[in-house]
Tab-separated table of C-alpha atoms in Angstrom:
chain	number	residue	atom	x	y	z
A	8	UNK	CA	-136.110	21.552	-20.821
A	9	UNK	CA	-137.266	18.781	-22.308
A	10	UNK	CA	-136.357	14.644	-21.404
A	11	UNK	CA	-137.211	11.403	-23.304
A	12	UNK	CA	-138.731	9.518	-20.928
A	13	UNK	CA	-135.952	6.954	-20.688
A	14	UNK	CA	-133.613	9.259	-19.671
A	15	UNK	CA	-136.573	10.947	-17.519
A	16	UNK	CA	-136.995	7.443	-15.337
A	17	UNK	CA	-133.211	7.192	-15.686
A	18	UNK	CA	-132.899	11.243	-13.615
A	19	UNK	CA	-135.539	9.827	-11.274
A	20	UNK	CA	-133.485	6.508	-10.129
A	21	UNK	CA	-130.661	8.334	-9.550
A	22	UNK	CA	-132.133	10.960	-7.126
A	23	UNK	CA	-134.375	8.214	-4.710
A	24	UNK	CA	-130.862	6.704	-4.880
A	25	UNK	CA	-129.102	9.785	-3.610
A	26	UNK	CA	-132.416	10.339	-0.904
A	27	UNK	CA	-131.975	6.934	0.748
A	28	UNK	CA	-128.137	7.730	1.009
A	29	UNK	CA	-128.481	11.075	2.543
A	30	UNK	CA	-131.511	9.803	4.285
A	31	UNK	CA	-129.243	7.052	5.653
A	32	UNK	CA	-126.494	9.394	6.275
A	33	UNK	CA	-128.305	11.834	8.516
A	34	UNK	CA	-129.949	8.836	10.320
A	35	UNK	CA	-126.147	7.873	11.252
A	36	UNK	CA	-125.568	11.288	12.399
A	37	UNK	CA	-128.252	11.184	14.466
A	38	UNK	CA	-127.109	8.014	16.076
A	39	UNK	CA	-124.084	9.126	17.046
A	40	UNK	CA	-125.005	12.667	18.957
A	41	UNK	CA	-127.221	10.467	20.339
A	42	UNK	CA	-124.504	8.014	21.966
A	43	UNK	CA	-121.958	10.741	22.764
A	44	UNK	CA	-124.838	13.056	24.581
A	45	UNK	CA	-125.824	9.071	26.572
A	46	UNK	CA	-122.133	8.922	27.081
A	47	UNK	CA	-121.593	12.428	28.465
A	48	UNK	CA	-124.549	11.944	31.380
A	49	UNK	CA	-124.380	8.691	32.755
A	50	UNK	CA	-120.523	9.796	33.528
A	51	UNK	CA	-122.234	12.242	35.657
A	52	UNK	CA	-125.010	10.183	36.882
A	53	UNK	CA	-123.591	7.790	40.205
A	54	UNK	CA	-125.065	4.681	40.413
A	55	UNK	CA	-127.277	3.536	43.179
A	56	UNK	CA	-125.304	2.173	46.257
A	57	UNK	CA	-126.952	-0.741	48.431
A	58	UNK	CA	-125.464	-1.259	51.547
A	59	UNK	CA	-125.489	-4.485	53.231
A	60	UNK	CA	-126.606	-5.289	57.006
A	61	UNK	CA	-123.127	-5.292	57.853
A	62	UNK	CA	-122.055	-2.854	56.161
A	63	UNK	CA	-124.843	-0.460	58.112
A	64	UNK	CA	-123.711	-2.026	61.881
A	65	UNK	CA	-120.061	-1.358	60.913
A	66	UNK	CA	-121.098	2.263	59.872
A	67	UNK	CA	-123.290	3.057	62.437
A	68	UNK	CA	-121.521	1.861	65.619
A	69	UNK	CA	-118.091	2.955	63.655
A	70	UNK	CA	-116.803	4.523	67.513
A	71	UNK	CA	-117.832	0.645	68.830
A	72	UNK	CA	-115.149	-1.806	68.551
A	73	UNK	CA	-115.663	-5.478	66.930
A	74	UNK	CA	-115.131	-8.892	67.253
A	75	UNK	CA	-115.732	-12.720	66.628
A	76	UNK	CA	-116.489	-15.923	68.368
A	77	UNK	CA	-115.744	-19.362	66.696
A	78	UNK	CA	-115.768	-22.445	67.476
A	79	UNK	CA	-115.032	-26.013	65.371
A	80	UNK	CA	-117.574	-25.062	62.616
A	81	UNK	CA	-115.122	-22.492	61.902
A	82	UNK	CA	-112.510	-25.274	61.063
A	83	UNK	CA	-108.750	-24.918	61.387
A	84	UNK	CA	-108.320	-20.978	61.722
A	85	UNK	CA	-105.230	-19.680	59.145
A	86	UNK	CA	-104.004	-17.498	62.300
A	87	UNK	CA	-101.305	-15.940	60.613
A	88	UNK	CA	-104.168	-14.197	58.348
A	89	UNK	CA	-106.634	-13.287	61.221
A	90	UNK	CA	-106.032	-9.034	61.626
A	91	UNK	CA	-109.420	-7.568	60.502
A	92	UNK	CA	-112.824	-7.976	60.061
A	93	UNK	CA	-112.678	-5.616	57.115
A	94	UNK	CA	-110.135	-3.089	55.598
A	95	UNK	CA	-111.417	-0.593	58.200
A	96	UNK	CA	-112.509	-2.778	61.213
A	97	UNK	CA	-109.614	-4.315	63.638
A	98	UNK	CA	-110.600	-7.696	65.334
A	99	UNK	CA	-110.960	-6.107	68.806
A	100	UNK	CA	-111.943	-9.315	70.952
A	101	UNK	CA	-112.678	-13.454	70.207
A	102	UNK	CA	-115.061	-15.588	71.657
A	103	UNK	CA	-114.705	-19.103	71.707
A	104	UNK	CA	-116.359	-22.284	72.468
A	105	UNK	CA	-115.036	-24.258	75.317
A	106	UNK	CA	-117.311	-27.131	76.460
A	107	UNK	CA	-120.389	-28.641	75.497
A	108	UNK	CA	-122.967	-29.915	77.848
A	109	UNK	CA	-121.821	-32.496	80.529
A	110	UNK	CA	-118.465	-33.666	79.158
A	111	UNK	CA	-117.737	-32.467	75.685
A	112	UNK	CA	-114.787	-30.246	74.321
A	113	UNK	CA	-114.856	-28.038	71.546
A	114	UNK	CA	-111.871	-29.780	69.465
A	115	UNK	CA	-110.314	-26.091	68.464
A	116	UNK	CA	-110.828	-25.028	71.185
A	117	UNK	CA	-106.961	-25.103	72.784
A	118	UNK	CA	-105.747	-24.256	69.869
A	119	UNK	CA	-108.070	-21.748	69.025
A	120	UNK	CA	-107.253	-20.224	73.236
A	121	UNK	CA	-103.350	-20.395	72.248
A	122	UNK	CA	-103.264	-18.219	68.840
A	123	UNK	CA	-105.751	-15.454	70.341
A	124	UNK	CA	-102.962	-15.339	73.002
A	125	UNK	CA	-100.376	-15.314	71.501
A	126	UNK	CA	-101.590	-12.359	68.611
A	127	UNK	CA	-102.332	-10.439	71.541
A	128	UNK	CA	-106.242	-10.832	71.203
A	129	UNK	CA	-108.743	-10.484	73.986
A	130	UNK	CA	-110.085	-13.802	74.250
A	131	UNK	CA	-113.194	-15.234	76.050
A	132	UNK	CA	-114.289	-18.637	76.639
A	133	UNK	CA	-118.169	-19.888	76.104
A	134	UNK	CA	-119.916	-22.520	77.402
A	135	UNK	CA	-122.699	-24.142	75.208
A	136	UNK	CA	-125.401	-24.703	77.980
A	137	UNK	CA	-127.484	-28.224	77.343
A	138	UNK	CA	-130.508	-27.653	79.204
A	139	UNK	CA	-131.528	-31.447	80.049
A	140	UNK	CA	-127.868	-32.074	81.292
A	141	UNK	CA	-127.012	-31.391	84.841
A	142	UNK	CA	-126.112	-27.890	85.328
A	143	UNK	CA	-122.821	-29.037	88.084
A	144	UNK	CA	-121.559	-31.632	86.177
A	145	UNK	CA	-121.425	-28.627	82.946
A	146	UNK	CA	-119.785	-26.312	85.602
A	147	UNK	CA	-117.448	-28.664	86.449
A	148	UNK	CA	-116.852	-29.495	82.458
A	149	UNK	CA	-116.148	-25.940	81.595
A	150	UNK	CA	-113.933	-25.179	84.260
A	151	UNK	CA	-111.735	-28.387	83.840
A	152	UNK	CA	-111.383	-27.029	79.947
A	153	UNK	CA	-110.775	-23.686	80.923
A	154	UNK	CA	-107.875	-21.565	82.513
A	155	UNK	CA	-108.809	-17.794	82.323
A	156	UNK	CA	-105.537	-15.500	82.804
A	157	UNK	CA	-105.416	-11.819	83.519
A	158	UNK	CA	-106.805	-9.944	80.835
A	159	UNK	CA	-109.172	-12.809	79.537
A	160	UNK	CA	-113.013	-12.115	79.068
A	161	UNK	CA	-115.030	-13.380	81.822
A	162	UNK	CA	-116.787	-16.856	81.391
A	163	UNK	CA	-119.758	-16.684	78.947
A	164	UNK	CA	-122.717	-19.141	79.465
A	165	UNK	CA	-124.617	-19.852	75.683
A	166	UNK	CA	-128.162	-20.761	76.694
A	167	UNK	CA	-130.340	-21.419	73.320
A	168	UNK	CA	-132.425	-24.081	73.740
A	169	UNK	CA	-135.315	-25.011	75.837
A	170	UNK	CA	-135.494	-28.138	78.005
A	171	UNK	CA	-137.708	-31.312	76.929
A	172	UNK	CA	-137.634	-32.948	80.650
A	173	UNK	CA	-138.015	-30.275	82.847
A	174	UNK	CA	-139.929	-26.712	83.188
A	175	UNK	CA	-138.210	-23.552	82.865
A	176	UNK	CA	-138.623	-22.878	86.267
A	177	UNK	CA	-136.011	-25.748	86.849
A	178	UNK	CA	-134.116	-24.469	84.163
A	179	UNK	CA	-133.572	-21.325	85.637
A	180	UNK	CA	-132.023	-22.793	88.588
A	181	UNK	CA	-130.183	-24.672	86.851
A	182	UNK	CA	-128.653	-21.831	84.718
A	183	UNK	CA	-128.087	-19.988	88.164
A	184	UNK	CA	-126.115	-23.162	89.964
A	185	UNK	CA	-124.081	-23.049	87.037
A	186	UNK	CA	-123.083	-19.298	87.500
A	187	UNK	CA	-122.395	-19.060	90.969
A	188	UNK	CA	-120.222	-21.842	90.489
A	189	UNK	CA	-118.364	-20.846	87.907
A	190	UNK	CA	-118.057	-17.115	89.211
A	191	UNK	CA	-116.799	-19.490	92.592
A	192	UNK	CA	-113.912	-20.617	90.847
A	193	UNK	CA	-112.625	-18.258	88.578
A	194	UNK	CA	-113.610	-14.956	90.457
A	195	UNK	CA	-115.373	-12.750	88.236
A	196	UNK	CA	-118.973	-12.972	87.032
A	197	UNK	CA	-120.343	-14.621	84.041
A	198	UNK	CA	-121.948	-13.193	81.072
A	199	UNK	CA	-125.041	-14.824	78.986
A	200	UNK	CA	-125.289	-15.095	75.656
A	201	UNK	CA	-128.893	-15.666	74.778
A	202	UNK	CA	-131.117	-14.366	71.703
A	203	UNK	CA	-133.492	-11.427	72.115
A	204	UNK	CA	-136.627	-13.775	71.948
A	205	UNK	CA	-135.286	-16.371	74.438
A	206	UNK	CA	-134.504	-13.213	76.860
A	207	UNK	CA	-137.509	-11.994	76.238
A	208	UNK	CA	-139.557	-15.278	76.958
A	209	UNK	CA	-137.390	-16.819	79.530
A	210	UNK	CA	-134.577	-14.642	81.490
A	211	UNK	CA	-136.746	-11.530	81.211
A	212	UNK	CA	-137.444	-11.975	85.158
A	213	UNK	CA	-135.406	-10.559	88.400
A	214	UNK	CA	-133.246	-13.890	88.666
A	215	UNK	CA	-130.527	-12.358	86.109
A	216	UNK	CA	-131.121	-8.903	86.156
A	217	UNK	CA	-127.652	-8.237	87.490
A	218	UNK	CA	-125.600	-9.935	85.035
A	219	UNK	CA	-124.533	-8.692	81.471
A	220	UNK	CA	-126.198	-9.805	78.148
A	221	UNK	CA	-124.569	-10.727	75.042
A	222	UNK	CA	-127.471	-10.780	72.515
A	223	UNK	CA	-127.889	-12.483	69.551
A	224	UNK	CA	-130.347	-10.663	66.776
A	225	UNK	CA	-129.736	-11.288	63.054
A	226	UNK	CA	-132.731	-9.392	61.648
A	227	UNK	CA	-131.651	-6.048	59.627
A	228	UNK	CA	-132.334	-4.008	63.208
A	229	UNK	CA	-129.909	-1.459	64.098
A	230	UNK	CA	-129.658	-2.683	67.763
A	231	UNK	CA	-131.347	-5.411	69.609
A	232	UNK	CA	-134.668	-5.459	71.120
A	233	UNK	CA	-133.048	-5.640	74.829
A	234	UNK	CA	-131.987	-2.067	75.368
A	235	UNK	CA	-129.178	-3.357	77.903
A	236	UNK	CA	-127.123	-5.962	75.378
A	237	UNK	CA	-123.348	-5.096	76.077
A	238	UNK	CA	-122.170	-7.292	72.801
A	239	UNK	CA	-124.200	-8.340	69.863
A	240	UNK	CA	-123.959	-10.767	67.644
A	241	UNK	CA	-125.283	-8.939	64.516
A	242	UNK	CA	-124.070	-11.598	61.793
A	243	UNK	CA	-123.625	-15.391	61.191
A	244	UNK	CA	-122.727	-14.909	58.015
A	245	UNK	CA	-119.783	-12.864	57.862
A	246	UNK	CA	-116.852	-13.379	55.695
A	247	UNK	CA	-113.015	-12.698	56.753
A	248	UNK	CA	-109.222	-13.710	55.334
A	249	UNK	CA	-107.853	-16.528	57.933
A	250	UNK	CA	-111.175	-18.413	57.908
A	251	UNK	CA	-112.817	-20.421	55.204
A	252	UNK	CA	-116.123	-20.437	56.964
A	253	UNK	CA	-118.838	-17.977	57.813
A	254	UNK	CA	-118.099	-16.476	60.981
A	255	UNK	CA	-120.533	-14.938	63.647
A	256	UNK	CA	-119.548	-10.704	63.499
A	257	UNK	CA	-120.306	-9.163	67.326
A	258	UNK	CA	-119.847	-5.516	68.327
A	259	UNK	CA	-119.041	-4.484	72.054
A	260	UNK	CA	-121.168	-1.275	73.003
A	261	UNK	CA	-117.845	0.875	74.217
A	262	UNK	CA	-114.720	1.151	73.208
A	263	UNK	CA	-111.736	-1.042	73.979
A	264	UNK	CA	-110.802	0.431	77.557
A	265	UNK	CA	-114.907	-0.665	78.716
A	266	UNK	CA	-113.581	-3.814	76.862
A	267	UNK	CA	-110.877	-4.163	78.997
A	268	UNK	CA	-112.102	-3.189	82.193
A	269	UNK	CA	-114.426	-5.800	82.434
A	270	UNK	CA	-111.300	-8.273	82.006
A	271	UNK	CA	-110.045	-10.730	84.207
A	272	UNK	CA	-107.569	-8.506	86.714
């Protein structure tokens, strides 16, 4: 059949016009079996999960029990709200400062020993060690601050840092005065809390071989380097309701009858 060109040009507008739109219309198609089959998979695909240090300890030792130790950097603890580490993990034990050095008391700390009492807590008292101070005259310090009851943790020393004015030979006999004494008075024998590389570089030796180790190790370790650590500190950075601090997370290697047993009778 035969066109004028006009209305030739005219026929040929009109079908690029209709191209582009079913052109555009398939492209829209397209599109959308596209999204829906994007859709469909990622609701099967989980996403990755990244646990956190924590989060590892708590699974791992999940048959250990937990605890915390504070002291006045933890501020004014909201007692009332203190129950659980986390929504699986009861606070088992709390360790708290006592004394500092010579003559110095932890200002939370008798509040701090009340409320753990009184919620039924097992409590322990620390003693942050000064190691240029004289090791009596800290004995005598903790133990005017302290009155352990039945049931009570037994005294903890916190050794950290090293001495400027005398060796760590003296040291060392220092830290022992200050045990026997305070295993004297209260009847039971102290713990030390130290850090795996200060154990390892200083109390390695036979002089406190027979005493039990509370190890601090924050690396992202699944147990401390000392193989015979009966609590670790795993965390300084830990997060609970009741406190509006970071808080130091510790587990106790056995349950809460080995907890207990070790206890003031």
């Amino acid at each position: 059949m035969y066109l004028p060109k006009k209305l030739l040009s005219q026929y040929k507008q009109i079908n690029k016009k209709y191209l582009v739109l079913i052109f555009s219309f398939g492209c829209i198609i397209l599109l959308l079996i596209a999204a829906e089959a994007y859709y469909l998979n990622s609701e099967n695909v989980k996403p990755a999960i990244f646990k956190t240090h924590e989060e590892k300890i708590f699974e791992n030792y999940k048959n250990k029990i937990f605890g915390i130790d504070i002291s006045h950097y933890q501020g004014r603890v909201e007692w009332g709200k203190l129950k659980k580490i986390n929504k699986e993990t009861e606070i088992s034990f709390i360790i708290m400062r006592a004394a500092v050095g010579e003559d110095d008391e932890d200002q939370e700390f008798s509040t701090n020993w009340y409320h753990a009492k009184k919620l039924n807590i097992i409590r322990g008292a620390y003693h942050y060690y000064r190691p240029d101070e004289n090791s009596i005259k800290q004995a005598d310090n903790f133990i005017s601050i302290v009155n352990l009851e039945k049931g009570d943790l037994p005294p903890v020393l916190d050794i950290e840092a090293v001495p400027s004015l005398q060796s760590i030979k003296s040291l060392k006999k220092g830290l022992k005065k200050w045990l026997n004494k305070v295993e004297t008075h209260f009847g039971i024998k102290p713990i030390i809390y130290t850090s795996d590389s200060y154990y390892k570089n200083y109390l390695s030796d036979t002089t406190f071989q027979n005493y039990i180790f509370w190890i601090a190790n924050f690396n992202p370790v699944m147990h401390p380097q000392f193989k015979k650590w009966k609590i670790w500190q795993f965390s300084k950075t830990g997060r609970i309701e009741g406190i509006n601090h970071d808080v130091d997370f510790n587990v106790f290697n056995g349950n809460i009858e080995e907890l207990k047993k070790m206890t003031k009778k």
